[in-house]
CSV table of C-alpha atoms in Angstrom, one decimal:
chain,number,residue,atom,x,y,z
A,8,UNK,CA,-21.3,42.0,59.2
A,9,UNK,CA,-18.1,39.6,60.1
A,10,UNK,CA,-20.7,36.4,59.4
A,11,UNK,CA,-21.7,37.6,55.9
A,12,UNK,CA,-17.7,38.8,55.3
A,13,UNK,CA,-16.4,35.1,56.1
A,14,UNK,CA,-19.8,33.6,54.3
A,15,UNK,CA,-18.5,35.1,50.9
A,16,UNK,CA,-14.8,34.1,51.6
A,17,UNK,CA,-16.3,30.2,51.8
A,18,UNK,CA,-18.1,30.8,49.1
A,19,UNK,CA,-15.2,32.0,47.0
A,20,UNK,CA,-12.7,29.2,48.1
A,21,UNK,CA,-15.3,26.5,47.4
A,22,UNK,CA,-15.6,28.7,44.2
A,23,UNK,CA,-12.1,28.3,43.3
A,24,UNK,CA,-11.5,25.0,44.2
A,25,UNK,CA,-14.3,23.5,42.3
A,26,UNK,CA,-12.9,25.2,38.8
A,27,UNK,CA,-9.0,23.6,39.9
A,28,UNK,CA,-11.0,20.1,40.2
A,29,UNK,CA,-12.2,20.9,36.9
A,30,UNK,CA,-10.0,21.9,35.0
A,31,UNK,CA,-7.0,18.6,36.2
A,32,UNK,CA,-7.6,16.9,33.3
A,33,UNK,CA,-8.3,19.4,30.3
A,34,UNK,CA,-5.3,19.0,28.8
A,35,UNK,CA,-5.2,15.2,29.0
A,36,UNK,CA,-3.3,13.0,31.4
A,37,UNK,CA,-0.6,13.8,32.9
A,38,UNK,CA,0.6,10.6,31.8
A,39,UNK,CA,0.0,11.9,27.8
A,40,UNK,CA,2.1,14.6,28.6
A,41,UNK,CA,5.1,12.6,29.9
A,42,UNK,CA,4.7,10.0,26.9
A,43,UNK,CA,3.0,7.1,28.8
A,44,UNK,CA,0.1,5.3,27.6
A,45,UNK,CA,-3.7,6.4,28.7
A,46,UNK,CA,-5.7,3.0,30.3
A,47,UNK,CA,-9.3,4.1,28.2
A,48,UNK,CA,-10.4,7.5,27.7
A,49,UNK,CA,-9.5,8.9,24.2
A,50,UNK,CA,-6.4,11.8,24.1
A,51,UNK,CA,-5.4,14.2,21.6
A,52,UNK,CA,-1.9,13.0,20.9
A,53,UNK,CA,-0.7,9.6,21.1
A,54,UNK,CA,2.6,7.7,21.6
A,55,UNK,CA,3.2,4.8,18.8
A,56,UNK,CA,6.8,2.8,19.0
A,57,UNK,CA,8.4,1.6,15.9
A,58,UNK,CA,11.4,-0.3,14.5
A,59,UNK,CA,14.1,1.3,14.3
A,60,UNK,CA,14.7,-0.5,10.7
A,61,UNK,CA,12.4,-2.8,8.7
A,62,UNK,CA,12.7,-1.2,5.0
A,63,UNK,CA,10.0,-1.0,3.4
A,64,UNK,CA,8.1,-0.5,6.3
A,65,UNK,CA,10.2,1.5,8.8
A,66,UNK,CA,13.5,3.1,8.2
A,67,UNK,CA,15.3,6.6,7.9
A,68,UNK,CA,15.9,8.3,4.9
A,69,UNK,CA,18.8,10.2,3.5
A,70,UNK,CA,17.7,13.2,5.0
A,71,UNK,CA,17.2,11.0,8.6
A,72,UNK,CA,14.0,11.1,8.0
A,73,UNK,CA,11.7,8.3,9.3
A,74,UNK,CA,10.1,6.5,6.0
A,75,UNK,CA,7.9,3.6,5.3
A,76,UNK,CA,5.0,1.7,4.4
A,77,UNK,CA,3.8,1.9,8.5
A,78,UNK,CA,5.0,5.7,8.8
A,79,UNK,CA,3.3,6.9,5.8
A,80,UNK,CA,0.1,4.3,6.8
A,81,UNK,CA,0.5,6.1,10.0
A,82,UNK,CA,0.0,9.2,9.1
A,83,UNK,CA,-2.4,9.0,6.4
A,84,UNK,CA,-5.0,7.4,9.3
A,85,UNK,CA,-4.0,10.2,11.6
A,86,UNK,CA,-4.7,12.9,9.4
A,87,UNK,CA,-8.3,11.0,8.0
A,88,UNK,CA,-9.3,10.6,11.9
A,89,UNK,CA,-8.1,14.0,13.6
A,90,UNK,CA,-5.4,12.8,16.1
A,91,UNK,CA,-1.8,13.4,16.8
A,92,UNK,CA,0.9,11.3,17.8
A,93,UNK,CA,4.8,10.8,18.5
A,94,UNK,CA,7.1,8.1,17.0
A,95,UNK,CA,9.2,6.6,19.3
A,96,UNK,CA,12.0,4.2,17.3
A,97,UNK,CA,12.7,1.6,19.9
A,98,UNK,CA,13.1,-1.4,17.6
A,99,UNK,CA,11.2,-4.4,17.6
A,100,UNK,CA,11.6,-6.2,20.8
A,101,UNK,CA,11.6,-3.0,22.7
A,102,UNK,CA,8.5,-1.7,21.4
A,103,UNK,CA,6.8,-4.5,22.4
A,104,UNK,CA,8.5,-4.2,26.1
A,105,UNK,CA,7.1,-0.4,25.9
A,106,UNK,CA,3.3,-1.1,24.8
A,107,UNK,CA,3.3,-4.0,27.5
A,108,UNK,CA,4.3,-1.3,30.1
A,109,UNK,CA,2.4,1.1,29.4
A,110,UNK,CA,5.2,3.5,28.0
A,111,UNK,CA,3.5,3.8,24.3
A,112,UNK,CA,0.2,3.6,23.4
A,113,UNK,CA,0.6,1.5,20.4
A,114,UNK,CA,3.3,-0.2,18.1
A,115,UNK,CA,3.7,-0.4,14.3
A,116,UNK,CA,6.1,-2.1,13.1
A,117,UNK,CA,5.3,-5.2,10.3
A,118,UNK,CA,4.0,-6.8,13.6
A,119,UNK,CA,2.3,-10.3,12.8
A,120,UNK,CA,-1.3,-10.9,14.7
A,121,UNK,CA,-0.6,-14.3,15.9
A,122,UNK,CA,-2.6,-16.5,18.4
A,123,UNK,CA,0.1,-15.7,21.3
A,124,UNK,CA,0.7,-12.0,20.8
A,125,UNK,CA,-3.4,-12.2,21.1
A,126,UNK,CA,-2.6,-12.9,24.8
A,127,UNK,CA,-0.8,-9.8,25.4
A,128,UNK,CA,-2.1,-7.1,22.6
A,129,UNK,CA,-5.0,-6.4,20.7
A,130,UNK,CA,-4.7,-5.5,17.2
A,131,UNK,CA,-6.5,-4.0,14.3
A,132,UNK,CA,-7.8,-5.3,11.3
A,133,UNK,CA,-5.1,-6.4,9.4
A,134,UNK,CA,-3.2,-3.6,7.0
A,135,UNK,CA,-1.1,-5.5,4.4
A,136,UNK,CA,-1.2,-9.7,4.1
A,137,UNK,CA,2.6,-10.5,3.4
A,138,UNK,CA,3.3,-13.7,1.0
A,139,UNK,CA,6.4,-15.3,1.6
A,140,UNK,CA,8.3,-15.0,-2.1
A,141,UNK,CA,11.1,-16.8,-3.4
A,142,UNK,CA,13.8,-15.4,-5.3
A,143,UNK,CA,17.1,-16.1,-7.1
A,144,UNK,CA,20.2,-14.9,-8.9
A,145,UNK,CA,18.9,-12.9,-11.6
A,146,UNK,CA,20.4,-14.7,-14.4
A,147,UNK,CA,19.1,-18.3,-13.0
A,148,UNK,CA,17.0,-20.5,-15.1
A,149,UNK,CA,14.9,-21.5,-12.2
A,150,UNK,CA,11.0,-20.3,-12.9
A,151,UNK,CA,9.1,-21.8,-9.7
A,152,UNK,CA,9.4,-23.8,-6.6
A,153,UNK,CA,9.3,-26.8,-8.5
A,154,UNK,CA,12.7,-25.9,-9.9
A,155,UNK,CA,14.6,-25.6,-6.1
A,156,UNK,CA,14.2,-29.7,-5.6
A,157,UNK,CA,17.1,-30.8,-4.1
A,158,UNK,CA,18.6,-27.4,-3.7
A,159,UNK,CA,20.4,-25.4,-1.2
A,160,UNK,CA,18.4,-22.6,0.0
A,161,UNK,CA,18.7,-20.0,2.5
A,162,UNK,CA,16.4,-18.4,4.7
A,163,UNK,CA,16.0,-15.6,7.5
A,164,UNK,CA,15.8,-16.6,11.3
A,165,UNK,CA,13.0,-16.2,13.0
A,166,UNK,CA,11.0,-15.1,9.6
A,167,UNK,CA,7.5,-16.5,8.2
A,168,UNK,CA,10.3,-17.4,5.2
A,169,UNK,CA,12.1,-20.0,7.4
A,170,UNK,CA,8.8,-21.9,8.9
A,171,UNK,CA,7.2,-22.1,5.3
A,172,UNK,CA,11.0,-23.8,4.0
A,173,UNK,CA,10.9,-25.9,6.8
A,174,UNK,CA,7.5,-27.2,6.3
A,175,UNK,CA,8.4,-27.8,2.4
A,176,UNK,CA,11.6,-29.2,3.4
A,177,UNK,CA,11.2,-32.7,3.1
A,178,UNK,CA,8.7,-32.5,0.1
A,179,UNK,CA,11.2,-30.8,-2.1
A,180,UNK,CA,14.5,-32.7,-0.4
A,181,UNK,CA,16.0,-29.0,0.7
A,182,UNK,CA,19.0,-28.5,2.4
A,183,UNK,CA,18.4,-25.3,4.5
A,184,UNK,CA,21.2,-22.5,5.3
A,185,UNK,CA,19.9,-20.2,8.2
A,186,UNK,CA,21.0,-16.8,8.3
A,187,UNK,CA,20.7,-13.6,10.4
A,188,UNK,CA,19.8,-11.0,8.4
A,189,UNK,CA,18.7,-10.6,5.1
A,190,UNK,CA,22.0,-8.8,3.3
A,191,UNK,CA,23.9,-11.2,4.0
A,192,UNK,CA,21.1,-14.0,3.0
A,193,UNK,CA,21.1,-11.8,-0.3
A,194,UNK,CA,24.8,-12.0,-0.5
A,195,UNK,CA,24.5,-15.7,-0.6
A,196,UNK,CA,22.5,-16.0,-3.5
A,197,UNK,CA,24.4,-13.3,-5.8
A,198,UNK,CA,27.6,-15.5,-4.8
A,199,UNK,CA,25.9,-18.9,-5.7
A,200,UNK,CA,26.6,-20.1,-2.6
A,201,UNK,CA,22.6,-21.1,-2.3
A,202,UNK,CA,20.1,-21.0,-5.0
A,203,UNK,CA,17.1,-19.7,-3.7
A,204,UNK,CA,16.1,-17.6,-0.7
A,205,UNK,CA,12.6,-17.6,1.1
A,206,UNK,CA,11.7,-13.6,2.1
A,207,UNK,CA,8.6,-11.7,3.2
A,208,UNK,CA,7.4,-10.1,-0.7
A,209,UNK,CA,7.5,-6.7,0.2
A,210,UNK,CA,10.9,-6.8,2.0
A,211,UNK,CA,12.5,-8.5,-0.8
A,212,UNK,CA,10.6,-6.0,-3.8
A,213,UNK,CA,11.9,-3.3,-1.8
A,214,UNK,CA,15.6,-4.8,-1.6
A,215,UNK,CA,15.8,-5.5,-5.2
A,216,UNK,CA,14.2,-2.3,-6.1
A,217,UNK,CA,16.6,0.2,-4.0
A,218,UNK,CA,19.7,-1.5,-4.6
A,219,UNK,CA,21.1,-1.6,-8.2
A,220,UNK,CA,23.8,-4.0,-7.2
A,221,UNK,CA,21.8,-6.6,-6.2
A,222,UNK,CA,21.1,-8.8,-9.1
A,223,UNK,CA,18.1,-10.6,-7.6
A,224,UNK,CA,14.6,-11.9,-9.0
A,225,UNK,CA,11.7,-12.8,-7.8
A,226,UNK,CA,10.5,-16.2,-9.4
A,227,UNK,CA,7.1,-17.0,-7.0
A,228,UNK,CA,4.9,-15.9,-4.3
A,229,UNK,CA,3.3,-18.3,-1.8
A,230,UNK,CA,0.0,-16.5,-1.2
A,231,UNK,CA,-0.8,-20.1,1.4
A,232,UNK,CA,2.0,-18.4,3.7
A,233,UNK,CA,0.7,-14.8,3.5
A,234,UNK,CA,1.0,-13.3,7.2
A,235,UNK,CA,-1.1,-10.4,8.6
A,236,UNK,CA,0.6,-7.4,9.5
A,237,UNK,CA,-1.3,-5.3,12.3
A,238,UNK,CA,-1.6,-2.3,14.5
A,239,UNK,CA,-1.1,-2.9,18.2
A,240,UNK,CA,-2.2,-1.9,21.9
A,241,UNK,CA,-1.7,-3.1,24.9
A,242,UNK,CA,-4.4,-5.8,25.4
A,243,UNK,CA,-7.6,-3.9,27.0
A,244,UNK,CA,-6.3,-0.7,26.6
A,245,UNK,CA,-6.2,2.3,24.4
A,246,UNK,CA,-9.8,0.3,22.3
A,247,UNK,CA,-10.5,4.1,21.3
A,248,UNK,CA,-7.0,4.0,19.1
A,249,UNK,CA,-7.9,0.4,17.3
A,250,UNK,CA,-11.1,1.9,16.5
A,251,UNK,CA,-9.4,5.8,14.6
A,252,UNK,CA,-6.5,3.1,13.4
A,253,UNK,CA,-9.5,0.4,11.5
A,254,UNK,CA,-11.6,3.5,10.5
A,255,UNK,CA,-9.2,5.4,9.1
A,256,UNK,CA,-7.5,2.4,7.2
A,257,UNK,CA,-11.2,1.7,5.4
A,258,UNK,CA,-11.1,5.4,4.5
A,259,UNK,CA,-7.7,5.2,3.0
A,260,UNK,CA,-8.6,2.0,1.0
A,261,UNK,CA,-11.6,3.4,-0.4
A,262,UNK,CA,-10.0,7.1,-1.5
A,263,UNK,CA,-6.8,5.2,-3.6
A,264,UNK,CA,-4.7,6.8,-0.5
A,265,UNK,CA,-3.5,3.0,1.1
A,266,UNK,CA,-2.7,1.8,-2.6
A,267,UNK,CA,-0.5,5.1,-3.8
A,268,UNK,CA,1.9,3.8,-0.4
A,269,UNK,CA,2.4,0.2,-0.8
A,270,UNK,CA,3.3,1.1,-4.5
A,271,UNK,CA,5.5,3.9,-3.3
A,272,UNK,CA,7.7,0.8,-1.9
A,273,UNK,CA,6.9,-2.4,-3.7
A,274,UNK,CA,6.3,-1.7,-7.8
C-alpha cells in the first residue's frame, strides 16, 4: 500500500511540474513585461521609441497628448494587424541607443533608411518619401531655384536640406548660413537676414500651416532629394514586427486611411 501511496505522489509532482514548465511563457517574455525587446518570437504588446519632438511627425498636443504623422501611422497599422504596443519618447539619438540594446522593439521617428543605419537596423518599406523644399519670405518675388543664384541661404544642420545646398552650392554661387534648429532658420528668413531656406517638405508645410505668424512660402520641391522615412528594429530581430508594420501600411494605403493622415498635417 506505501509503494502505490508514494507511486501517485510522483505522479502528481511530475504532474504539477510539467503544467509550471508549461505555462513560463504564456503571457510572453518576461522581458515584454519589463519593456525590453523579444529576440524572434512574435508578442502581444510591443515597445516602439519615438522623438520626443519632430512636428509633423511626433510631438505633444495641447492636451499633452502625443500627435503625428508616425503616431497616428502607428496606430492605424496596429489596429489593421491586431497588436499592442507602448510609446516610449526618448528622442532621436536615444531611441536609436534603446533599439540597439534591446530596450524597445522598434523606433519611429522620421528615421531615414540609409546604407549605414542598414548595418545596425532593419527597416520597413518606406512610409513617406520626403522632398527637400525651398521656401521664402512670403512677400518675395523669388518663384524657383533659379531665382536664389548668388544668394544667401540658410539651412538645418545635420538635415537632407543642408547636403542637397551643399551639393548645389557652387552651381548656383550660394553663400550658406548653418543653423541649429529650424525656428530660428525660420526666423532668419522673416527677418531678411537670408533669402531662402532648404527644409524637409512636410516639416516646413506643417510650420507654415500651424503658425499664423510666420509669413513663409514655399516656392519648390526637389523630388531628386526625396529621403525615405522608415520603421525600425534592431538588425535580425523582432522580423515578425517589420512584417505587421509593411502589411498593415499596404492596408492603410489601399483603404484611403494613410492618405486622410499625411493630409491631417501637410494640406
Amino acid at each position: 500500500m506505501k509503494k502505490r501511496v508514494v507511486s501517485l505522489l510522483l505522479a502528481g509532482l511530475m504532474l504539477v511540474g510539467a503544467v509550471g514548465c508549461g505555462n513560463s511563457g504564456g503571457n510572453g517574455s518576461s522581458a515584454a513585461s519589463s519593456g525590453a525587446a523579444s529576440s524572434s518570437a512574435a508578442k502581444d504588446k510591443y515597445v516602439i521609441a519615438t522623438d520626443t519632438a519632430f512636428a509633423p511627425f511626433e510631438y505633444e498636443d495641447k492636451d499633452g497628448k502625443r500627435v503625428g504623422i508616425d503616431m497616428d501611422l502607428l496606430e492605424a497599422i496596429a489596429k489593421d494587424q491586431g497588436f499592442k504596443y507602448e510609446i516610449k519618447a526618448l528622442g532621436f539619438d536615444a531611441s536609436l541607443q534603446a533599439v540597439e540594446a534591446g530596450q524597445a522593439d522598434g523606433m519611429i521617428a522620421g528615421m531615414s533608411i540609409t546604407e549605414d543605419r542598414k548595418k545596425k537596423f532593419d527597416f520597413s518599406e518606406s512610409y513617406y518619401n520626403v522632398p527637400v523644399t525651398i521656401a521664402v519670405k512670403a512677400d518675395s518675388d523669388i518663384k524657383s531655384i533659379e531665382d536664389i543664384k548668388g544668394k544667401q541661404v540658410a539651412v538645418k544642420k545635420g538635415t537632407t536640406g543642408a547636403t542637397y545646398a551643399e551639393s548645389i552650392k557652387d552651381q548656383y554661387s550660394l553663400k550658406i548660413t548653418v543653423y541649429d534648429d529650424s525656428p530660428t532658420m525660420y526666423q532668419a528668413i522673416v527677418t531678411g537676414n537670408e533669402v531662402a531656406c532648404f527644409e524637409d517638405y512636410p516639416v516646413m508645410a506643417y510650420a507654415i500651416k500651424t503658425n499664423s505668424n510666420l509669413k513663409l512660402k514655399v516656392v519648390e520641391s526637389v523630388k531628386a532629394m526625396e529621403t525615405p522615412y522608415g520603421f525600425a528594429v534592431k538588425k535580425g530581430q523582432n522580423a515578425e514586427l517589420i512584417e505587421k508594420f509593411n502589411a498593415g501600411l499596404a492596408n492603410i494605403k489601399k483603404n484611403g486611411v494613410f492618405d486622410e493622415i499625411i493630409n491631417r498635417y501637410t494640406k
